[in-house]
Amino acid sequence: MNKTWQFILHKLQDRKEKGSLRKLSTALYPIDFCSNDYLGFARSTLLQQHITDTLSQIEHVPIGSGGSRLLSGNHFYTEETENFIAQFHGAESGLIFNSGYDANVGLISSLAQRGDTIISDELIHASLIDGARLTHANRYSFKHNNIEALEAKLKIATGNIYVLVESVYSMDGDLAPLQEISACCKKYEANLIVDEAHALGVFGPYGKGRIQELGLEKEVFARVVTFGKALGCHGAIVLGEAPLKEYLVNYARSFIYTTAAPLHNIVSINCAYQLLASADHTPWLQQTIMQYSNALKSAGYRGLTSKSTIQTIRYQSNTTAKNAAASLQQKGFDIRAIVSPTVPIGTERLRICLHIYNTEEEINALIQSLVLLK
Ligand SMILES: Cc1ncc(COP(=O)(O)O)c(C=O)c1O
């Protein structure tokens, strides 16, 4: 066996021994507490019909886009969609990327140069970390949601400064203190970049996100909003001022060197945003979150509850978290364990996602099953 295969097999064996080997699964569990389809858009027949009708009105819809946006992959419908979404979010402009991962990597890696500084919350998403890793900038992380720790890094920062946070953290569901973070960034003339992946559809009027809920549109340098979660589609948009969009078109490699999303995907995104703008779904969702929190509390469960759709039950090891998930899956609940190295060792957890379509009976049955696992 050559050295490369020895390396690969050793790395896999290491994961097996730590109980952290990732595996693809097609198993289906009927009660969804796992997907990020918070508003049920991915399963909405109303939305599906709207998409089909809209597509039928467009003269020629090719299967694929045929090239990158800068070559043959652009379409007036994509530009219209970008303008519509930017307007919905009170931003000057928006640029669609093929995924949230691409958006974060392209945005961060194109902006920060040698001598600049990137300061990120220690729990930010891998895509923001990977974007930062691709730069030659100085990189610091600060203790989760801790303003003093952020300020300590801002004091030693050089060049253009970029501060990276999520408005709702994807693995814990807790919220960033955005007003304090924004004020701190302003004091040090740092550019605040906020990932709103798990805030869209959940917070703010009409689910516009936490930046709009808090009126911070003018305070942030850029927002990243993804379409694969509450919007039920796929892709993402970077929102900011018009020169930022032009800069990204010229320098963001994950935008430039990739085939544009097919038109039917852009139509789906546009129709989903129309559905989002047609009615405020957030009170309904907040009611589900409240039901879960109250039921968990009255069951006397020592669990963390958050104000978002992402809830966690902590375990102390990969094995205990995986066993808990397996036991719930046997009862029909689609719940997955999030294990290290995705989360730090000792903070392994069940990640429970709440949706507009989860019924009170489902929530109560889940809590009863969690109590039995204690
Ligand atoms: C906070 C956050 N940002 C970005 C992403 C990436 O988005 P996408 O799934 O569209 O690549 C995710 C999803 O995994 C996420 O949770």
XYZ file of C-alpha atoms and ligand atoms in Angstrom:
390
model
C 0.000 0.000 0.000
C 1.480 3.373 -0.934
C 1.816 6.312 1.474
C -1.252 8.115 0.147
C -3.558 5.170 0.804
C -1.960 4.630 4.208
C -2.757 8.260 5.016
C -6.376 8.010 3.813
C -7.104 4.773 5.663
C -5.421 6.055 8.815
C -7.575 9.218 8.791
C -10.751 7.142 8.328
C -9.737 4.741 11.106
C -9.111 7.734 13.369
C -12.655 8.992 12.771
C -14.076 5.492 13.415
C -12.219 5.220 16.721
C -13.490 8.634 17.821
C -17.072 7.783 16.848
C -17.071 10.705 14.417
C -17.045 8.995 11.021
C -19.484 10.878 8.796
C -21.796 8.766 6.644
C -24.393 9.646 4.053
C -27.827 8.294 4.865
C -31.038 8.040 2.891
C -33.069 6.853 5.857
C -36.408 8.590 6.173
C -37.993 9.430 9.490
C -41.464 10.916 9.159
C -41.458 13.670 11.799
C -39.110 16.397 10.658
C -37.097 18.020 13.425
C -33.978 18.062 11.278
C -34.297 20.062 8.067
C -33.734 23.804 7.823
C -37.046 24.168 5.968
C -38.335 26.344 8.822
C -41.332 27.780 6.956
C -42.208 24.641 5.004
C -41.441 26.373 1.689
C -39.511 23.365 0.323
C -42.678 21.270 0.641
C -45.199 23.982 -0.285
C -47.474 22.955 -3.147
C -48.562 26.598 -3.453
C -44.963 27.651 -4.064
C -44.396 24.727 -6.415
C -47.390 25.818 -8.515
C -46.215 29.428 -8.565
C -42.775 28.322 -9.788
C -44.304 26.127 -12.515
C -46.603 28.956 -13.670
C -43.767 31.490 -13.734
C -41.488 29.150 -15.682
C -44.226 28.547 -18.237
C -44.415 32.291 -18.895
C -40.710 32.586 -19.734
C -40.088 32.001 -23.417
C -37.043 29.765 -23.303
C -35.845 28.033 -20.150
C -32.687 26.023 -20.841
C -31.852 23.106 -18.535
C -28.537 24.612 -17.486
C -27.286 28.192 -17.533
C -24.503 27.334 -19.965
C -21.714 29.290 -18.317
C -20.587 31.652 -15.605
C -22.562 34.844 -14.967
C -19.776 36.817 -16.672
C -20.079 34.735 -19.847
C -23.274 33.105 -21.106
C -24.844 32.342 -17.705
C -26.451 35.713 -16.961
C -30.162 36.432 -17.461
C -32.296 39.564 -17.035
C -34.455 37.518 -14.642
C -31.433 36.932 -12.361
C -30.682 40.664 -12.273
C -34.338 41.469 -11.592
C -34.324 38.899 -8.774
C -31.202 40.437 -7.239
C -32.813 43.884 -7.294
C -36.072 42.563 -5.842
C -34.276 40.788 -2.977
C -32.034 43.794 -2.251
C -35.096 46.025 -2.085
C -36.905 43.581 0.229
C -33.903 43.724 2.553
C -33.451 47.508 2.382
C -30.038 47.140 0.735
C -28.594 49.105 -2.180
C -27.602 46.001 -4.119
C -27.284 42.249 -4.034
C -25.251 39.607 -5.825
C -26.473 36.017 -6.019
C -23.982 33.191 -5.436
C -24.564 29.480 -6.060
C -24.613 28.701 -2.335
C -24.075 30.273 1.051
C -20.731 28.507 1.185
C -19.698 30.139 -2.098
C -20.974 33.548 -0.961
C -18.996 33.535 2.281
C -15.838 32.158 0.718
C -15.998 34.605 -2.205
C -16.822 37.631 -0.081
C -14.186 37.184 2.617
C -11.390 35.852 0.445
C -11.703 38.664 -2.094
C -11.863 41.497 0.433
C -9.155 40.916 3.020
C -5.598 41.590 1.838
C -2.161 41.155 3.401
C -1.902 43.563 6.345
C -5.674 43.631 6.867
C -7.358 41.930 9.832
C -10.223 39.460 10.059
C -11.787 39.045 13.498
C -14.402 36.355 13.849
C -16.600 34.916 16.555
C -15.154 31.539 17.593
C -18.372 29.764 16.537
C -18.792 31.122 13.013
C -19.693 28.785 10.171
C -17.008 26.811 8.318
C -17.654 28.782 5.111
C -16.599 32.047 6.770
C -13.558 30.343 8.272
C -12.603 28.912 4.889
C -12.994 32.331 3.237
C -10.647 33.821 5.842
C -8.166 30.963 5.421
C -7.800 31.799 1.748
C -6.474 35.272 2.555
C -3.085 36.579 3.678
C -4.764 38.783 6.283
C -4.103 38.578 10.046
C -6.775 36.407 11.624
C -8.132 36.410 15.157
C -11.128 34.786 16.753
C -12.878 36.075 19.881
C -14.821 34.327 22.641
C -18.360 33.643 21.496
C -20.621 36.722 21.729
C -18.159 38.461 24.081
C -17.845 42.186 23.355
C -14.785 42.727 25.587
C -12.973 39.922 23.767
C -13.928 41.444 20.406
C -12.732 44.871 21.508
C -9.391 43.436 22.682
C -8.797 42.133 19.143
C -10.010 45.361 17.534
C -7.399 47.252 19.561
C -4.547 45.299 17.957
C -6.015 45.098 14.444
C -4.241 46.629 11.451
C -5.295 47.630 7.930
C -8.885 47.254 6.857
C -10.725 45.332 9.550
C -13.504 42.796 8.937
C -15.582 41.404 11.794
C -17.488 38.207 11.011
C -20.526 37.054 12.964
C -23.740 35.113 12.461
C -26.969 36.724 13.576
C -28.283 33.294 14.657
C -25.649 30.644 15.356
C -26.221 27.516 13.321
C -25.260 24.901 15.896
C -26.619 26.515 19.088
C -29.443 28.701 17.787
C -28.407 31.559 20.043
C -28.385 35.177 18.888
C -25.463 37.562 18.460
C -25.668 40.847 20.409
C -25.688 42.707 17.091
C -26.301 46.222 18.440
C -23.311 46.029 20.774
C -21.134 44.382 18.137
C -22.102 47.024 15.600
C -21.351 49.889 18.031
C -17.978 48.335 18.820
C -17.149 47.977 15.115
C -18.113 51.595 14.518
C -15.763 52.761 17.284
C -12.807 51.043 15.580
C -13.939 51.708 11.997
C -14.250 47.976 11.406
C -16.469 46.495 8.689
C -19.172 44.261 10.109
C -20.205 41.237 8.019
C -23.273 39.358 9.230
C -24.366 35.904 8.085
C -28.173 35.812 8.311
C -28.556 32.196 7.136
C -30.730 31.117 10.071
C -32.450 34.479 10.633
C -34.226 34.770 7.279
C -37.880 33.843 7.650
C -37.566 33.651 11.416
C -36.799 37.164 12.704
C -37.819 40.670 11.733
C -40.929 41.889 9.942
C -41.917 39.392 7.242
C -38.877 37.332 8.272
C -36.466 39.898 6.809
C -33.793 38.935 9.319
C -32.289 40.325 12.490
C -30.463 43.228 10.851
C -33.779 44.694 9.735
C -35.465 43.759 13.002
C -32.857 45.906 14.784
C -32.697 48.656 12.138
C -28.985 48.057 11.515
C -29.105 48.085 7.703
C -26.858 51.150 7.472
C -24.433 49.902 10.113
C -23.371 46.647 8.451
C -20.857 46.474 5.644
C -22.353 43.302 4.150
C -25.014 40.725 4.887
C -25.087 37.166 3.606
C -28.580 35.710 3.261
C -28.923 32.087 2.196
C -31.830 30.518 0.335
C -31.389 26.882 1.399
C -32.962 27.236 4.820
C -36.263 29.072 5.471
C -36.629 29.928 1.789
C -36.661 26.214 0.909
C -34.501 26.715 -2.223
C -30.780 26.885 -2.879
C -28.217 29.677 -3.244
C -27.413 32.899 -1.422
C -27.087 36.638 -1.850
C -24.524 39.133 -0.601
C -26.222 42.435 0.239
C -24.338 45.723 0.434
C -23.618 48.959 -1.372
C -23.390 49.040 -5.154
C -19.562 49.289 -5.354
C -19.311 46.133 -3.220
C -21.379 44.263 -5.795
C -19.162 45.543 -8.609
C -16.068 44.571 -6.605
C -17.356 41.030 -6.053
C -18.222 40.623 -9.744
C -14.577 41.469 -10.439
C -12.732 39.760 -7.600
C -14.846 37.046 -5.896
C -13.436 33.861 -7.385
C -16.336 31.658 -6.246
C -18.621 33.949 -8.261
C -16.421 34.326 -11.335
C -15.109 30.820 -11.907
C -18.256 28.745 -11.678
C -21.273 27.962 -13.824
C -24.248 30.155 -12.914
C -27.291 28.552 -11.281
C -29.890 27.363 -13.790
C -32.809 29.684 -14.443
C -35.358 27.409 -12.770
C -33.379 27.803 -9.548
C -33.476 31.602 -9.844
C -37.219 31.462 -10.561
C -37.681 29.312 -7.430
C -35.786 31.874 -5.355
C -37.821 34.756 -6.788
C -41.141 32.983 -6.185
C -40.117 31.989 -2.648
C -39.283 35.621 -1.853
C -42.683 36.648 -3.221
C -44.282 34.124 -0.874
C -42.214 35.455 2.036
C -43.301 39.034 1.217
C -46.962 38.048 0.835
C -47.612 37.368 4.540
C -45.731 37.604 7.805
C -45.099 33.964 8.730
C -42.939 34.784 11.775
C -45.641 34.965 14.496
C -46.694 31.437 13.577
C -43.143 30.169 13.768
C -42.529 32.000 17.048
C -45.573 30.230 18.468
C -44.011 26.838 17.635
C -40.744 27.915 19.291
C -42.676 29.035 22.383
C -44.579 25.725 22.509
C -41.310 23.781 22.454
C -39.697 25.950 25.168
C -42.729 25.742 27.442
C -43.127 21.986 26.987
C -39.436 21.403 27.694
C -39.545 23.565 30.813
C -42.692 21.954 32.181
C -41.146 18.530 31.636
C -38.378 19.720 33.951
C -35.793 19.066 31.277
C -32.451 20.691 31.873
C -32.001 21.680 28.254
C -30.903 24.834 26.590
C -33.652 26.676 24.796
C -33.117 29.426 22.277
C -35.328 32.081 20.709
C -34.659 30.666 17.255
C -35.765 27.567 15.367
C -32.539 25.784 16.370
C -32.666 24.026 19.725
C -30.081 21.764 21.295
C -29.891 19.028 23.883
C -26.314 18.594 25.022
C -24.476 15.298 25.586
C -20.942 14.670 26.702
C -19.670 12.442 23.920
C -20.189 11.432 20.319
C -21.512 8.039 21.398
C -24.128 9.323 23.848
C -25.370 11.931 21.362
C -25.546 9.346 18.560
C -27.357 6.820 20.782
C -29.923 9.455 21.761
C -30.512 10.343 18.110
C -30.871 6.661 17.144
C -33.419 6.085 19.875
C -35.513 9.077 18.728
C -35.227 8.005 15.085
C -36.670 4.609 15.997
C -39.744 6.461 17.209
C -40.065 8.272 13.888
C -38.403 11.579 14.775
C -35.898 12.878 12.245
C -33.297 14.212 14.638
C -29.555 14.044 14.084
C -26.626 14.135 16.449
C -24.040 16.831 15.839
C -20.748 15.432 16.996
C -17.133 16.562 17.214
C -15.239 17.794 15.240
C -18.241 19.742 13.879
C -18.748 21.001 17.450
C -16.093 21.073 20.215
C -15.481 17.847 22.175
C -17.771 17.688 25.222
C -20.480 19.787 23.550
C -21.919 17.041 21.338
C -25.639 17.492 20.931
C -28.954 16.734 19.368
C -29.807 19.594 17.017
C -33.566 20.001 16.968
C -34.979 22.236 14.240
C -38.487 23.574 14.658
C -40.815 24.266 11.755
C -44.090 25.966 11.098
C -45.548 22.515 10.294
C -44.531 20.797 13.545
C -47.748 20.202 15.472
C -48.226 20.591 19.207
C -48.727 16.789 19.417
C -45.395 16.171 17.671
C -43.620 18.579 20.006
C -45.172 17.027 23.111
C -44.358 13.504 21.902
C -40.753 14.565 21.279
C -40.397 16.059 24.751
C -41.834 12.903 26.310
C -39.282 10.821 24.432
C -36.469 13.160 25.511
C -37.546 12.804 29.128
C -37.323 9.004 28.812
C -33.748 9.380 27.543
C -32.624 11.384 30.596
C -24.497 30.066 9.150
C -24.373 29.441 7.810
N -23.785 30.117 6.820
C -23.641 29.586 5.603
C -24.093 28.326 5.311
C -23.880 27.757 3.947
O -25.022 27.939 3.193
P -25.335 26.916 1.984
O -25.914 25.704 2.616
O -26.280 27.683 1.132
O -24.040 26.638 1.309
C -24.760 27.593 6.300
C -25.342 26.263 6.011
O -24.808 25.246 6.109
C -24.882 28.150 7.594
O -25.459 27.465 8.570
